[in-house]
mmCIF file with all atom_site columns, C-alpha atoms in Angstrom:
data_model
loop_
_atom_site.group_PDB
_atom_site.id
_atom_site.type_symbol
_atom_site.label_atom_id
_atom_site.label_alt_id
_atom_site.label_comp_id
_atom_site.label_asym_id
_atom_site.label_entity_id
_atom_site.label_seq_id
_atom_site.pdbx_PDB_ins_code
_atom_site.Cartn_x
_atom_site.Cartn_y
_atom_site.Cartn_z
_atom_site.occupancy
_atom_site.B_iso_or_equiv
_atom_site.pdbx_formal_charge
_atom_site.auth_seq_id
_atom_site.auth_comp_id
_atom_site.auth_asym_id
_atom_site.auth_atom_id
_atom_site.pdbx_PDB_model_num
ATOM 1   C CA . GLY J 1 1   ? -18.122 -41.642 -37.387 1.00 0.00 ? 1   GLY J CA 1
ATOM 2   C CA . LYS J 1 2   ? -15.523 -44.111 -38.623 1.00 0.00 ? 2   LYS J CA 1
ATOM 3   C CA . ASN J 1 3   ? -14.398 -41.824 -41.459 1.00 0.00 ? 3   ASN J CA 1
ATOM 4   C CA . PHE J 1 4   ? -14.029 -38.927 -39.033 1.00 0.00 ? 4   PHE J CA 1
ATOM 5   C CA . LEU J 1 5   ? -11.856 -40.948 -36.646 1.00 0.00 ? 5   LEU J CA 1
ATOM 6   C CA . ALA J 1 6   ? -9.686  -42.229 -39.489 1.00 0.00 ? 6   ALA J CA 1
ATOM 7   C CA . LYS J 1 7   ? -9.115  -38.773 -41.018 1.00 0.00 ? 7   LYS J CA 1
ATOM 8   C CA . THR J 1 8   ? -8.373  -36.689 -37.927 1.00 0.00 ? 8   THR J CA 1
ATOM 9   C CA . GLY J 1 9   ? -4.845  -36.310 -36.645 1.00 0.00 ? 9   GLY J CA 1
ATOM 10  C CA . PRO J 1 10  ? -3.736  -38.287 -33.603 1.00 0.00 ? 10  PRO J CA 1
ATOM 11  C CA . HIS J 1 11  ? -2.598  -35.100 -31.830 1.00 0.00 ? 11  HIS J CA 1
ATOM 12  C CA . LYS J 1 12  ? -6.101  -33.610 -31.544 1.00 0.00 ? 12  LYS J CA 1
ATOM 13  C CA . VAL J 1 13  ? -9.023  -34.303 -29.237 1.00 0.00 ? 13  VAL J CA 1
ATOM 14  C CA . LYS J 1 14  ? -12.034 -35.615 -31.185 1.00 0.00 ? 14  LYS J CA 1
ATOM 15  C CA . VAL J 1 15  ? -15.354 -33.923 -30.390 1.00 0.00 ? 15  VAL J CA 1
ATOM 16  C CA . ILE J 1 16  ? -18.516 -35.617 -31.642 1.00 0.00 ? 16  ILE J CA 1
ATOM 17  C CA . PHE J 1 17  ? -21.918 -33.954 -31.366 1.00 0.00 ? 17  PHE J CA 1
ATOM 18  C CA . PHE J 1 18  ? -24.868 -36.375 -31.425 1.00 0.00 ? 18  PHE J CA 1
ATOM 19  C CA . SER J 1 19  ? -28.211 -34.950 -32.566 1.00 0.00 ? 19  SER J CA 1
ATOM 20  C CA . LYS J 1 20  ? -31.672 -36.485 -32.915 1.00 0.00 ? 20  LYS J CA 1
ATOM 21  C CA . THR J 1 21  ? -32.724 -34.062 -35.655 1.00 0.00 ? 21  THR J CA 1
ATOM 22  C CA . GLY J 1 22  ? -29.573 -33.833 -37.761 1.00 0.00 ? 22  GLY J CA 1
ATOM 23  C CA . GLU J 1 23  ? -29.527 -30.033 -37.670 1.00 0.00 ? 23  GLU J CA 1
ATOM 24  C CA . ARG J 1 24  ? -26.430 -28.148 -38.755 1.00 0.00 ? 24  ARG J CA 1
ATOM 25  C CA . ALA J 1 25  ? -24.062 -26.628 -36.259 1.00 0.00 ? 25  ALA J CA 1
ATOM 26  C CA . SER J 1 26  ? -25.392 -23.495 -34.628 1.00 0.00 ? 26  SER J CA 1
ATOM 27  C CA . PRO J 1 27  ? -23.408 -20.257 -35.004 1.00 0.00 ? 27  PRO J CA 1
ATOM 28  C CA . PHE J 1 28  ? -21.896 -20.552 -31.521 1.00 0.00 ? 28  PHE J CA 1
ATOM 29  C CA . VAL J 1 29  ? -20.815 -24.158 -32.194 1.00 0.00 ? 29  VAL J CA 1
ATOM 30  C CA . ARG J 1 30  ? -19.146 -23.033 -35.432 1.00 0.00 ? 30  ARG J CA 1
ATOM 31  C CA . GLN J 1 31  ? -17.378 -20.242 -33.507 1.00 0.00 ? 31  GLN J CA 1
ATOM 32  C CA . ILE J 1 32  ? -16.187 -22.719 -30.851 1.00 0.00 ? 32  ILE J CA 1
ATOM 33  C CA . SER J 1 33  ? -14.829 -25.003 -33.587 1.00 0.00 ? 33  SER J CA 1
ATOM 34  C CA . ARG J 1 34  ? -12.877 -22.064 -35.053 1.00 0.00 ? 34  ARG J CA 1
ATOM 35  C CA . ASN J 1 35  ? -11.559 -21.052 -31.633 1.00 0.00 ? 35  ASN J CA 1
ATOM 36  C CA . TYR J 1 36  ? -10.379 -24.580 -30.798 1.00 0.00 ? 36  TYR J CA 1
ATOM 37  C CA . TRP J 1 37  ? -9.247  -25.860 -34.218 1.00 0.00 ? 37  TRP J CA 1
ATOM 38  C CA . ALA J 1 38  ? -5.654  -26.253 -33.001 1.00 0.00 ? 38  ALA J CA 1
ATOM 39  C CA . TYR J 1 39  ? -6.783  -28.523 -30.178 1.00 0.00 ? 39  TYR J CA 1
ATOM 40  C CA . ALA J 1 40  ? -9.755  -30.458 -31.495 1.00 0.00 ? 40  ALA J CA 1
ATOM 41  C CA . SER J 1 41  ? -11.531 -31.863 -34.545 1.00 0.00 ? 41  SER J CA 1
ATOM 42  C CA . PHE J 1 42  ? -15.318 -31.732 -34.672 1.00 0.00 ? 42  PHE J CA 1
ATOM 43  C CA . ALA J 1 43  ? -18.020 -33.951 -36.173 1.00 0.00 ? 43  ALA J CA 1
ATOM 44  C CA . PHE J 1 44  ? -21.811 -34.163 -36.111 1.00 0.00 ? 44  PHE J CA 1
ATOM 45  C CA . VAL J 1 45  ? -23.639 -37.483 -36.057 1.00 0.00 ? 45  VAL J CA 1
ATOM 46  C CA . LEU J 1 46  ? -27.353 -38.078 -36.522 1.00 0.00 ? 46  LEU J CA 1
ATOM 47  C CA . TRP J 1 47  ? -28.628 -40.307 -33.699 1.00 0.00 ? 47  TRP J CA 1
ATOM 48  C CA . ARG J 1 48  ? -30.700 -43.239 -34.917 1.00 0.00 ? 48  ARG J CA 1
ATOM 49  C CA . GLU J 1 49  ? -32.215 -45.771 -32.537 1.00 0.00 ? 49  GLU J CA 1
ATOM 50  C CA . GLU J 1 50  ? -31.165 -48.674 -34.774 1.00 0.00 ? 50  GLU J CA 1
ATOM 51  C CA . GLU J 1 51  ? -27.512 -47.600 -34.345 1.00 0.00 ? 51  GLU J CA 1
ATOM 52  C CA . SER J 1 52  ? -27.719 -46.941 -30.596 1.00 0.00 ? 52  SER J CA 1
ATOM 53  C CA . SER J 1 53  ? -25.940 -50.177 -29.647 1.00 0.00 ? 53  SER J CA 1
ATOM 54  C CA . ILE J 1 54  ? -22.999 -49.212 -31.874 1.00 0.00 ? 54  ILE J CA 1
ATOM 55  C CA . TRP J 1 55  ? -22.659 -45.823 -30.164 1.00 0.00 ? 55  TRP J CA 1
ATOM 56  C CA . TRP J 1 56  ? -23.025 -47.362 -26.712 1.00 0.00 ? 56  TRP J CA 1
ATOM 57  C CA . ASN J 1 57  ? -20.391 -50.022 -27.385 1.00 0.00 ? 57  ASN J CA 1
ATOM 58  C CA . THR J 1 58  ? -18.010 -47.567 -29.036 1.00 0.00 ? 58  THR J CA 1
ATOM 59  C CA . PHE J 1 59  ? -18.341 -44.377 -26.946 1.00 0.00 ? 59  PHE J CA 1
ATOM 60  C CA . GLU J 1 60  ? -20.798 -45.262 -24.132 1.00 0.00 ? 60  GLU J CA 1
ATOM 61  C CA . VAL J 1 61  ? -23.368 -42.780 -25.498 1.00 0.00 ? 61  VAL J CA 1
ATOM 62  C CA . GLU J 1 62  ? -26.906 -43.608 -24.332 1.00 0.00 ? 62  GLU J CA 1
ATOM 63  C CA . SER J 1 63  ? -28.943 -40.983 -26.183 1.00 0.00 ? 63  SER J CA 1
ATOM 64  C CA . ALA J 1 64  ? -28.894 -37.665 -27.998 1.00 0.00 ? 64  ALA J CA 1
ATOM 65  C CA . PRO J 1 65  ? -28.299 -34.792 -27.686 1.00 0.00 ? 65  PRO J CA 1
ATOM 66  C CA . ALA J 1 66  ? -24.803 -35.557 -26.438 1.00 0.00 ? 66  ALA J CA 1
ATOM 67  C CA . ILE J 1 67  ? -21.213 -34.427 -26.881 1.00 0.00 ? 67  ILE J CA 1
ATOM 68  C CA . VAL J 1 68  ? -18.358 -36.934 -26.725 1.00 0.00 ? 68  VAL J CA 1
ATOM 69  C CA . PHE J 1 69  ? -14.697 -36.041 -26.178 1.00 0.00 ? 69  PHE J CA 1
ATOM 70  C CA . LEU J 1 70  ? -12.177 -38.651 -27.303 1.00 0.00 ? 70  LEU J CA 1
ATOM 71  C CA . LYS J 1 71  ? -8.798  -37.779 -25.878 1.00 0.00 ? 71  LYS J CA 1
ATOM 72  C CA . ASP J 1 72  ? -6.283  -40.598 -26.216 1.00 0.00 ? 72  ASP J CA 1
ATOM 73  C CA . PRO J 1 73  ? -6.559  -44.213 -27.365 1.00 0.00 ? 73  PRO J CA 1
ATOM 74  C CA . GLY J 1 74  ? -7.440  -46.369 -24.404 1.00 0.00 ? 74  GLY J CA 1
ATOM 75  C CA . VAL J 1 75  ? -8.839  -43.470 -22.364 1.00 0.00 ? 75  VAL J CA 1
ATOM 76  C CA . LYS J 1 76  ? -12.543 -43.636 -21.523 1.00 0.00 ? 76  LYS J CA 1
ATOM 77  C CA . PRO J 1 77  ? -14.589 -41.146 -23.593 1.00 0.00 ? 77  PRO J CA 1
ATOM 78  C CA . VAL J 1 78  ? -15.996 -38.112 -21.769 1.00 0.00 ? 78  VAL J CA 1
ATOM 79  C CA . VAL J 1 79  ? -19.738 -37.792 -22.480 1.00 0.00 ? 79  VAL J CA 1
ATOM 80  C CA . TYR J 1 80  ? -22.007 -34.813 -21.757 1.00 0.00 ? 80  TYR J CA 1
ATOM 81  C CA . TYR J 1 81  ? -25.777 -35.009 -22.287 1.00 0.00 ? 81  TYR J CA 1
ATOM 82  C CA . GLY J 1 82  ? -28.293 -32.292 -23.066 1.00 0.00 ? 82  GLY J CA 1
ATOM 83  C CA . SER J 1 83  ? -28.370 -29.039 -24.966 1.00 0.00 ? 83  SER J CA 1
ATOM 84  C CA . PHE J 1 84  ? -25.601 -26.487 -24.544 1.00 0.00 ? 84  PHE J CA 1
ATOM 85  C CA . ASN J 1 85  ? -25.545 -22.728 -24.708 1.00 0.00 ? 85  ASN J CA 1
ATOM 86  C CA . ASN J 1 86  ? -22.479 -20.743 -25.712 1.00 0.00 ? 86  ASN J CA 1
ATOM 87  C CA . SER J 1 87  ? -21.007 -20.271 -22.229 1.00 0.00 ? 87  SER J CA 1
ATOM 88  C CA . ARG J 1 88  ? -21.547 -23.900 -21.158 1.00 0.00 ? 88  ARG J CA 1
ATOM 89  C CA . LEU J 1 89  ? -20.003 -25.234 -24.374 1.00 0.00 ? 89  LEU J CA 1
ATOM 90  C CA . SER J 1 90  ? -17.009 -22.894 -23.968 1.00 0.00 ? 90  SER J CA 1
ATOM 91  C CA . GLU J 1 91  ? -16.536 -24.125 -20.404 1.00 0.00 ? 91  GLU J CA 1
ATOM 92  C CA . VAL J 1 92  ? -16.722 -27.787 -21.426 1.00 0.00 ? 92  VAL J CA 1
ATOM 93  C CA . MET J 1 93  ? -14.314 -27.227 -24.339 1.00 0.00 ? 93  MET J CA 1
ATOM 94  C CA . GLU J 1 94  ? -11.807 -25.511 -22.076 1.00 0.00 ? 94  GLU J CA 1
ATOM 95  C CA . GLN J 1 95  ? -11.958 -28.447 -19.628 1.00 0.00 ? 95  GLN J CA 1
ATOM 96  C CA . ASN J 1 96  ? -11.488 -31.063 -22.369 1.00 0.00 ? 96  ASN J CA 1
ATOM 97  C CA . LYS J 1 97  ? -9.351  -29.383 -25.053 1.00 0.00 ? 97  LYS J CA 1
ATOM 98  C CA . LEU J 1 98  ? -6.144  -31.233 -24.176 1.00 0.00 ? 98  LEU J CA 1
ATOM 99  C CA . GLN J 1 99  ? -5.340  -34.886 -24.474 1.00 0.00 ? 99  GLN J CA 1
ATOM 100 C CA . GLU J 1 100 ? -4.428  -36.838 -21.362 1.00 0.00 ? 100 GLU J CA 1
ATOM 101 C CA . LEU J 1 101 ? -0.799  -36.632 -22.476 1.00 0.00 ? 101 LEU J CA 1
ATOM 102 C CA . PRO J 1 102 ? -0.712  -33.458 -24.600 1.00 0.00 ? 102 PRO J CA 1
ATOM 103 C CA . GLN J 1 103 ? 1.424   -33.628 -27.704 1.00 0.00 ? 103 GLN J CA 1
ATOM 104 C CA . LEU J 1 104 ? 4.223   -31.096 -28.004 1.00 0.00 ? 104 LEU J CA 1
ATOM 105 C CA . ARG J 1 105 ? 3.237   -28.753 -30.807 1.00 0.00 ? 105 ARG J CA 1
ATOM 106 C CA . SER J 1 106 ? 3.364   -25.034 -31.444 1.00 0.00 ? 106 SER J CA 1
ATOM 107 C CA . VAL J 1 107 ? 0.185   -24.415 -29.418 1.00 0.00 ? 107 VAL J CA 1
ATOM 108 C CA . THR J 1 108 ? 1.624   -25.982 -26.253 1.00 0.00 ? 108 THR J CA 1
ATOM 109 C CA . SER J 1 109 ? 5.336   -25.346 -26.750 1.00 0.00 ? 109 SER J CA 1
ATOM 110 C CA . MET J 1 110 ? 5.163   -21.704 -25.669 1.00 0.00 ? 110 MET J CA 1
ATOM 111 C CA . GLU J 1 111 ? 3.583   -22.709 -22.346 1.00 0.00 ? 111 GLU J CA 1
ATOM 112 C CA . LEU J 1 112 ? 6.484   -25.103 -21.793 1.00 0.00 ? 112 LEU J CA 1
ATOM 113 C CA . GLY J 1 113 ? 9.132   -22.520 -22.647 1.00 0.00 ? 113 GLY J CA 1
ATOM 114 C CA . CYS J 1 114 ? 10.102  -24.250 -25.902 1.00 0.00 ? 114 CYS J CA 1
ATOM 115 C CA . ASP J 1 115 ? 9.106   -22.307 -28.964 1.00 0.00 ? 115 ASP J CA 1
ATOM 116 C CA . ALA J 1 116 ? 9.777   -23.417 -32.516 1.00 0.00 ? 116 ALA J CA 1
ATOM 117 C CA . ARG J 1 117 ? 10.240  -19.760 -33.561 1.00 0.00 ? 117 ARG J CA 1
ATOM 118 C CA . GLY J 1 118 ? 13.443  -19.571 -31.538 1.00 0.00 ? 118 GLY J CA 1
ATOM 119 C CA . TYR J 1 119 ? 12.341  -17.874 -28.339 1.00 0.00 ? 119 TYR J CA 1
ATOM 120 C CA . SER J 1 120 ? 12.942  -19.285 -24.906 1.00 0.00 ? 120 SER J CA 1
ATOM 121 C CA . ARG J 1 121 ? 12.248  -18.304 -21.333 1.00 0.00 ? 121 ARG J CA 1
ATOM 122 C CA . ALA J 1 122 ? 15.955  -17.565 -21.127 1.00 0.00 ? 122 ALA J CA 1
ATOM 123 C CA . GLY J 1 123 ? 15.320  -14.566 -23.377 1.00 0.00 ? 123 GLY J CA 1
ATOM 124 C CA . SER J 1 124 ? 15.638  -13.738 -27.036 1.00 0.00 ? 124 SER J CA 1
ATOM 125 C CA . ASP J 1 125 ? 19.284  -12.637 -26.675 1.00 0.00 ? 125 ASP J CA 1
ATOM 126 C CA . THR J 1 126 ? 20.415  -16.104 -25.557 1.00 0.00 ? 126 THR J CA 1
ATOM 127 C CA . THR J 1 127 ? 22.561  -17.575 -28.319 1.00 0.00 ? 127 THR J CA 1
ATOM 128 C CA . ILE J 1 128 ? 22.216  -21.234 -27.427 1.00 0.00 ? 128 ILE J CA 1
ATOM 129 C CA . TRP J 1 129 ? 19.433  -22.781 -25.411 1.00 0.00 ? 129 TRP J CA 1
ATOM 130 C CA . TYR J 1 130 ? 18.093  -26.250 -24.927 1.00 0.00 ? 130 TYR J CA 1
ATOM 131 C CA . CYS J 1 131 ? 14.572  -27.376 -24.446 1.00 0.00 ? 131 CYS J CA 1
ATOM 132 C CA . VAL J 1 132 ? 14.032  -30.316 -22.104 1.00 0.00 ? 132 VAL J CA 1
ATOM 133 C CA . ILE J 1 133 ? 10.585  -31.844 -21.767 1.00 0.00 ? 133 ILE J CA 1
ATOM 134 C CA . LEU J 1 134 ? 9.947   -33.886 -18.650 1.00 0.00 ? 134 LEU J CA 1
ATOM 135 C CA . ALA J 1 135 ? 6.855   -36.077 -18.800 1.00 0.00 ? 135 ALA J CA 1
ATOM 136 C CA . GLY J 1 136 ? 5.345   -38.478 -16.324 1.00 0.00 ? 136 GLY J CA 1
ATOM 137 C CA . ARG J 1 137 ? 2.499   -39.094 -13.942 1.00 0.00 ? 137 ARG J CA 1
ATOM 138 C CA . LEU J 1 138 ? 1.779   -36.284 -11.488 1.00 0.00 ? 138 LEU J CA 1
ATOM 139 C CA . SER J 1 139 ? 3.716   -36.893 -8.302  1.00 0.00 ? 139 SER J CA 1
ATOM 140 C CA . PRO J 1 140 ? 5.901   -35.052 -5.767  1.00 0.00 ? 140 PRO J CA 1
ATOM 141 C CA . GLU J 1 141 ? 8.983   -36.529 -7.445  1.00 0.00 ? 141 GLU J CA 1
ATOM 142 C CA . LEU J 1 142 ? 7.985   -35.161 -10.854 1.00 0.00 ? 142 LEU J CA 1
ATOM 143 C CA . ASN J 1 143 ? 7.338   -31.735 -9.346  1.00 0.00 ? 143 ASN J CA 1
ATOM 144 C CA . LYS J 1 144 ? 10.827  -31.746 -7.782  1.00 0.00 ? 144 LYS J CA 1
ATOM 145 C CA . MET J 1 145 ? 12.371  -32.641 -11.139 1.00 0.00 ? 145 MET J CA 1
ATOM 146 C CA . ARG J 1 146 ? 10.497  -29.813 -12.857 1.00 0.00 ? 146 ARG J CA 1
ATOM 147 C CA . GLU J 1 147 ? 11.870  -27.316 -10.336 1.00 0.00 ? 147 GLU J CA 1
ATOM 148 C CA . VAL J 1 148 ? 15.467  -28.140 -11.184 1.00 0.00 ? 148 VAL J CA 1
ATOM 149 C CA . SER J 1 149 ? 16.966  -25.594 -13.512 1.00 0.00 ? 149 SER J CA 1
ATOM 150 C CA . ILE J 1 150 ? 19.375  -26.998 -16.019 1.00 0.00 ? 150 ILE J CA 1
ATOM 151 C CA . SER J 1 151 ? 22.372  -24.985 -17.142 1.00 0.00 ? 151 SER J CA 1
ATOM 152 C CA . ALA J 1 152 ? 24.728  -26.170 -19.802 1.00 0.00 ? 152 ALA J CA 1
ATOM 153 C CA . TRP J 1 153 ? 28.047  -24.735 -20.803 1.00 0.00 ? 153 TRP J CA 1
ATOM 154 C CA . ILE J 1 154 ? 29.441  -25.700 -24.137 1.00 0.00 ? 154 ILE J CA 1
ATOM 155 C CA . LEU J 1 155 ? 33.185  -25.552 -24.568 1.00 0.00 ? 155 LEU J CA 1
ATOM 156 C CA . ILE J 1 156 ? 34.557  -25.332 -28.071 1.00 0.00 ? 156 ILE J CA 1
#
């Protein structure tokens, strides 16, 4: 567990599967990990009773089977218990694939209208465009700020 946390990038959600038997990932879990590789890093941990206090103190995991989602430092881990089928795991991954404050990267930039490949919501024929990211806690004030369209004229 410690090696996994140290090696994964800070911009991804960490997903830890706890198992009592130590079995390998099922085919649908491997497919989910391929589908969500840009959002999350995955690890499997064998649950041992002698280590249960470590897992409780670290991630608040009581028993296996369980799946833990670690989003951001300081944010309480999200824990799901029990076995999962393909559709339930897909649903849970979709709900937890983003961090609390998602990092701007190529996966999320298109949704925001800022694309590293040079396209914007203004259109591909726009010569100069600026990308402004507005971040904050959800509130009516933030929503008003997001609605404001910014135009800039550059005089040479």
